[in-house]
């Protein structure tokens, strides 16, 4: 049996609290030592709820705490890159929520700092740890569907975020599709070369006024020849719709949605069942636990990160390519955004 | 009770025989009077098998037969437009297999002849009569999913046609996707403005040598704002894969594949069932009957054709747009192919 | 290619017309020569609708017609045994609707007549020809689920028959469960030794006043040790419910209901689809065709009947055992009804 | 926010450890103060793993600890009744694993002690807290399927317990079916009057030599007229099979199995998915948490127990009735076992 890893949490908002709960109660190998938030009350409530011995408004207290071996960064996006650099300088292993940053140069500086410090960095693409998608990847990687030819991802949220959030979100491609870009790379195991994005404002005109779109269909061309398509909507009234399909020379593999129960009713009208799990908190609970567990294990056992800094960087490049493609209505190569 | 319609069949190949059997045995309102084929033996065998009183190698004999009220054209594609013109001139109602032609000018001449003669013309887009897709359209048209936003069509054949056929097929977009283009228009009830096609040769290099591709992902932009995506493969080893999905402001509707039985086995390895119905003959039997029945009814009751000449023309335009898009790797507007 | 079989139809009610249509249009190997019904108009209408050259009120005309090789008996139940004897005496092969009779002695006389005449007899247990159940039997017989242990049959009608029919039906066990008794023997391939029946009047008190019940759960004990259970209801408001399951040492196999389409809608309320096919006419169309086709083939090719006279007799014995079990509330051995 | 409940755990075997983990990490309202086991090491390991401050071999230390408000009894079945009496005498609320005892008189003494002490008693029928079955009950109770007519329960284990366990288990009806007896009462909301059990030894002859059977089909007759059927097997090679169905005047509701993922593969052979969750630990994790949470809440908020002592007693009566029915091959009324 291996020793426990001491962890510090930076940011006690919704996602921070989620990780705090898992670190506290679900991952015996982790020891959550401290939590910081610029709102001291949030840090204190988090500490009280999840038995964390130290709460602070100053993340430096965590960075400087020699007992802390690893940090979990859940502060606002604009601070991620800086936090990574600080943590790396302090020799701490890093779990960072996605995205690392919207600025590729800042991402590169943060990754360089990580590299130089020799610490581990895992980016929070939690869907890679979902049992459905893991099984798909496993089957694809094992050649069960032969050589992949076509990828299909459906990814629709139950409701759009507040319009204030939309304004600073970086746009649908960098905020929402970014998860699907990661999923595409994860499932196919090859890089995307070119992207074509179509879509529009169909859900809420306010989203359009904020300079964004809410509905999109994206075509991906991979280096290994696979063609993929992603469709996104900010509003699926029936709940979170998260499905993938990989088709290949030897067959097809599909993952469907998760439901709160298997109960089916037939009455005089129709055959019906309850809607799928509502949103990411419900649907991806297990994957949030599994990603943090994987992080703790990779630190503990000195194994490579399952979601590296490069895995964090490339979907941002893809997001910019999609944005440019949509703006100019033409396929855009990733090399236009980030020359190799 | 209405009188029977006397029908002549032109072309006794696979699809011709299919229609012959249905006209003979499944559609009480039709009276199959004569069958022609340039191979007399084929016409004779068809006549013998389905109790048709007259077999001939000369389609003129059918065109000139005053008892024949309607013709079903199943001869080779290159003859369709000409047959339509002849039948129109002879005052006969026309059911014609898709495509009308690959030449838009010839299509237009044929449609003009039909218009002038005042006869009915129905084009053989049989999938419109499939119970799954009909139910989807019905629900979409009834507003059950609100305003449509996204369309997804998966259409994959179990095996590619012979390479000789591929060479004269007009290419995947005009031969295979043409059905999906029709389905897209049928389900959404709006016209496509712009198409972007990606894909490649993944199934068989010989198809590439024949100047065609075998795998494609196509993006459609509709006039009403809907964005759609079609994915095609010439070879799904698990059988014919024919699914559609329409997503909208009020929900989503999906139609899945048809299976030979509902039987499911769980053993020590996994839970499994038989593969879906193998190909169009098995899957679309009912829709082939229904389309001919609809044709006979529209003649009998003097109602508008459910699949008009324009419905036959537009998917050809879409096929050319897709082909051009693929060749030039850019979205192509339909107006580039056929100016309004 | 084999010669056609000339068939005479006795009884032109609902089920008679069904067979007439199939013999006329769906089974090229059959030639429907004549139809009789005690209501001449019914015979005439049937003949007109399905191109039958002769209609008569006198079934003797069919029995005596030397051109008729096989008869299809669809007259009322009370006449079946007598018709079988007459047809056997006339040397004609026999397809007879179930049940042969409610009187075991009369059944035995009819079967003796068949045996003596050396003609073929097939009893109308059409469900044996349903693709779902055929696949279950095939898998069970092939040992795919190992040695069978448990059988489950759910068999529920969408609506009870008219109360006048209930009164002369022989009771639920002989009228409705009889099909499930046959299915039980067909799927397991072993004979039932003992039956226990529970149930009651839950759907309609009038059924109780007619001396019958409308809801039942029946336990079957087979000679090979398998235990089975059947549940019946005269009224499933969601439509015809016809499912089976065989569980064994190596797994389980299940067949579910058939639906008019595969279309599924998710809206803001739930995920729903259309109800299953409504009743036997819709659900078992293919099996009605297949059973008559099998009959024609067994005559044509001189093969054994797929559903023999014994197959017709045993479910009647089971029906009596179930009735006695219900009346006396105790398990009843089949040997109490029909000593071996 | 309410105060935490201090809990003592008696028995640190498999199920005891399960509850310990949930009390420690998943139920913030509980405070697990002490754990006892007759094997001190087991108690100590449990305490170490789940941060329990006290471990002892003597359950008296827990009974006498004034800080302990509630006990969770997971010791061997033969000790349950005695533990309940002791805990009641000590004024502690009680959660007790099923069954309370196999001796009805001892059960009655234990329930009398609980009644006298005025403490709460919840029996460990965890399946009542499974989301699938809860949804079924909710829908039945809400009248969504009208008046219930038929109940079907399939309950099959993936593998039989060790033969040593079988010998002391009380037999399949008291050990395994007891859960289904509880489920039957829970779903229908009426009491069973009469039971008929059939079955045999089909899985393992050693089970027969131990005086037990391994396969059973049980018919239940409820006071409200519903007829039910349960089928059990000690060995379903495809994993834990836990399904229920309630059919009524207004429809039917069904709950199916739970799977580790939704991933489905179609290859050249068939369409397949992974087997259902293997056994109760995997399948019922959430229900184990929910039942303990419900217990803590009923103590905390002084609400009635969701699974009372009577709920613990009746399934034992049903088990004896089933056993007698099987032995005598006749329906047995519960009043034969426990006169009202």
PDB file of N, CA and C in Angstrom, chain B residues 85-113:
ATOM      1  N   UNK B  85     -40.220  11.483 -71.754  1.00  0.00           N
ATOM      2  CA  UNK B  85     -40.749  12.317 -72.841  1.00  0.00           C
ATOM      3  C   UNK B  85     -41.721  11.529 -73.724  1.00  0.00           C
ATOM      4  N   UNK B  86     -41.330  10.291 -74.042  1.00  0.00           N
ATOM      5  CA  UNK B  86     -42.218   9.465 -74.865  1.00  0.00           C
ATOM      6  C   UNK B  86     -43.550   9.200 -74.183  1.00  0.00           C
ATOM      7  N   UNK B  87     -43.446   8.829 -72.899  1.00  0.00           N
ATOM      8  CA  UNK B  87     -44.668   8.503 -72.170  1.00  0.00           C
ATOM      9  C   UNK B  87     -45.567   9.729 -72.055  1.00  0.00           C
ATOM     10  N   UNK B  88     -44.940  10.882 -71.806  1.00  0.00           N
ATOM     11  CA  UNK B  88     -45.720  12.118 -71.688  1.00  0.00           C
ATOM     12  C   UNK B  88     -46.427  12.390 -73.016  1.00  0.00           C
ATOM     13  N   UNK B  89     -45.670  12.234 -74.096  1.00  0.00           N
ATOM     14  CA  UNK B  89     -46.253  12.464 -75.416  1.00  0.00           C
ATOM     15  C   UNK B  89     -47.432  11.525 -75.665  1.00  0.00           C
ATOM     16  N   UNK B  90     -47.321  10.313 -75.128  1.00  0.00           N
ATOM     17  CA  UNK B  90     -48.397   9.333 -75.307  1.00  0.00           C
ATOM     18  C   UNK B  90     -49.517   9.525 -74.289  1.00  0.00           C
ATOM     19  N   UNK B  91     -49.370  10.526 -73.425  1.00  0.00           N
ATOM     20  CA  UNK B  91     -50.438  10.832 -72.458  1.00  0.00           C
ATOM     21  C   UNK B  91     -50.530   9.843 -71.313  1.00  0.00           C
ATOM     22  N   UNK B  92     -49.423   9.194 -71.008  1.00  0.00           N
ATOM     23  CA  UNK B  92     -49.441   8.221 -69.925  1.00  0.00           C
ATOM     24  C   UNK B  92     -48.831   8.814 -68.652  1.00  0.00           C
ATOM     25  N   UNK B  93     -49.405   8.434 -67.516  1.00  0.00           N
ATOM     26  CA  UNK B  93     -48.822   8.823 -66.240  1.00  0.00           C
ATOM     27  C   UNK B  93     -47.547   8.042 -66.021  1.00  0.00           C
ATOM     28  N   UNK B  94     -46.644   8.623 -65.256  1.00  0.00           N
ATOM     29  CA  UNK B  94     -45.280   8.081 -65.222  1.00  0.00           C
ATOM     30  C   UNK B  94     -44.771   7.895 -63.793  1.00  0.00           C
ATOM     31  N   UNK B  95     -44.316   6.676 -63.535  1.00  0.00           N
ATOM     32  CA  UNK B  95     -43.491   6.450 -62.357  1.00  0.00           C
ATOM     33  C   UNK B  95     -42.105   6.162 -62.893  1.00  0.00           C
ATOM     34  N   UNK B  96     -41.090   6.914 -62.428  1.00  0.00           N
ATOM     35  CA  UNK B  96     -39.742   6.722 -62.954  1.00  0.00           C
ATOM     36  C   UNK B  96     -38.750   6.516 -61.824  1.00  0.00           C
ATOM     37  N   UNK B  97     -37.927   5.485 -61.959  1.00  0.00           N
ATOM     38  CA  UNK B  97     -36.868   5.268 -60.973  1.00  0.00           C
ATOM     39  C   UNK B  97     -35.904   6.448 -60.924  1.00  0.00           C
ATOM     40  N   UNK B  98     -35.285   6.652 -59.819  1.00  0.00           N
ATOM     41  CA  UNK B  98     -34.313   7.748 -59.686  1.00  0.00           C
ATOM     42  C   UNK B  98     -32.985   7.267 -60.262  1.00  0.00           C
ATOM     43  N   UNK B  99     -32.116   8.132 -60.778  1.00  0.00           N
ATOM     44  CA  UNK B  99     -32.380   9.546 -61.036  1.00  0.00           C
ATOM     45  C   UNK B  99     -33.055   9.696 -62.383  1.00  0.00           C
ATOM     46  N   UNK B 100     -33.678  10.823 -62.582  1.00  0.00           N
ATOM     47  CA  UNK B 100     -34.276  11.099 -63.896  1.00  0.00           C
ATOM     48  C   UNK B 100     -33.187  11.081 -64.957  1.00  0.00           C
ATOM     49  N   UNK B 101     -32.095  11.783 -64.629  1.00  0.00           N
ATOM     50  CA  UNK B 101     -30.937  11.808 -65.522  1.00  0.00           C
ATOM     51  C   UNK B 101     -29.800  12.469 -64.751  1.00  0.00           C
ATOM     52  N   UNK B 102     -28.593  12.409 -65.306  1.00  0.00           N
ATOM     53  CA  UNK B 102     -27.489  13.157 -64.688  1.00  0.00           C
ATOM     54  C   UNK B 102     -27.299  14.511 -65.365  1.00  0.00           C
ATOM     55  N   UNK B 103     -28.028  14.748 -66.429  1.00  0.00           N
ATOM     56  CA  UNK B 103     -27.871  16.002 -67.170  1.00  0.00           C
ATOM     57  C   UNK B 103     -29.069  16.904 -66.855  1.00  0.00           C
ATOM     58  N   UNK B 104     -28.770  18.059 -66.262  1.00  0.00           N
ATOM     59  CA  UNK B 104     -29.866  18.921 -65.809  1.00  0.00           C
ATOM     60  C   UNK B 104     -30.713  19.411 -66.977  1.00  0.00           C
ATOM     61  N   UNK B 105     -30.083  19.659 -68.102  1.00  0.00           N
ATOM     62  CA  UNK B 105     -30.841  20.144 -69.259  1.00  0.00           C
ATOM     63  C   UNK B 105     -31.825  19.067 -69.729  1.00  0.00           C
ATOM     64  N   UNK B 106     -31.344  17.838 -69.744  1.00  0.00           N
ATOM     65  CA  UNK B 106     -32.242  16.743 -70.146  1.00  0.00           C
ATOM     66  C   UNK B 106     -33.364  16.570 -69.133  1.00  0.00           C
ATOM     67  N   UNK B 107     -33.040  16.685 -67.871  1.00  0.00           N
ATOM     68  CA  UNK B 107     -34.099  16.623 -66.850  1.00  0.00           C
ATOM     69  C   UNK B 107     -35.153  17.691 -67.138  1.00  0.00           C
ATOM     70  N   UNK B 108     -34.644  18.901 -67.393  1.00  0.00           N
ATOM     71  CA  UNK B 108     -35.580  20.012 -67.584  1.00  0.00           C
ATOM     72  C   UNK B 108     -36.474  19.773 -68.806  1.00  0.00           C
ATOM     73  N   UNK B 109     -35.893  19.220 -69.862  1.00  0.00           N
ATOM     74  CA  UNK B 109     -36.718  18.919 -71.028  1.00  0.00           C
ATOM     75  C   UNK B 109     -37.793  17.880 -70.693  1.00  0.00           C
ATOM     76  N   UNK B 110     -37.383  16.865 -69.937  1.00  0.00           N
ATOM     77  CA  UNK B 110     -38.337  15.814 -69.564  1.00  0.00           C
ATOM     78  C   UNK B 110     -39.456  16.394 -68.696  1.00  0.00           C
ATOM     79  N   UNK B 111     -39.077  17.252 -67.758  1.00  0.00           N
ATOM     80  CA  UNK B 111     -40.105  17.834 -66.890  1.00  0.00           C
ATOM     81  C   UNK B 111     -41.029  18.751 -67.669  1.00  0.00           C
ATOM     82  N   UNK B 112     -40.454  19.434 -68.640  1.00  0.00           N
ATOM     83  CA  UNK B 112     -41.294  20.306 -69.476  1.00  0.00           C
ATOM     84  C   UNK B 112     -42.300  19.466 -70.257  1.00  0.00           C
ATOM     85  N   UNK B 113     -41.853  18.328 -70.761  1.00  0.00           N
ATOM     86  CA  UNK B 113     -42.758  17.440 -71.509  1.00  0.00           C
ATOM     87  C   UNK B 113     -43.894  16.948 -70.621  1.00  0.00           C
TER      88      UNK B 113
END
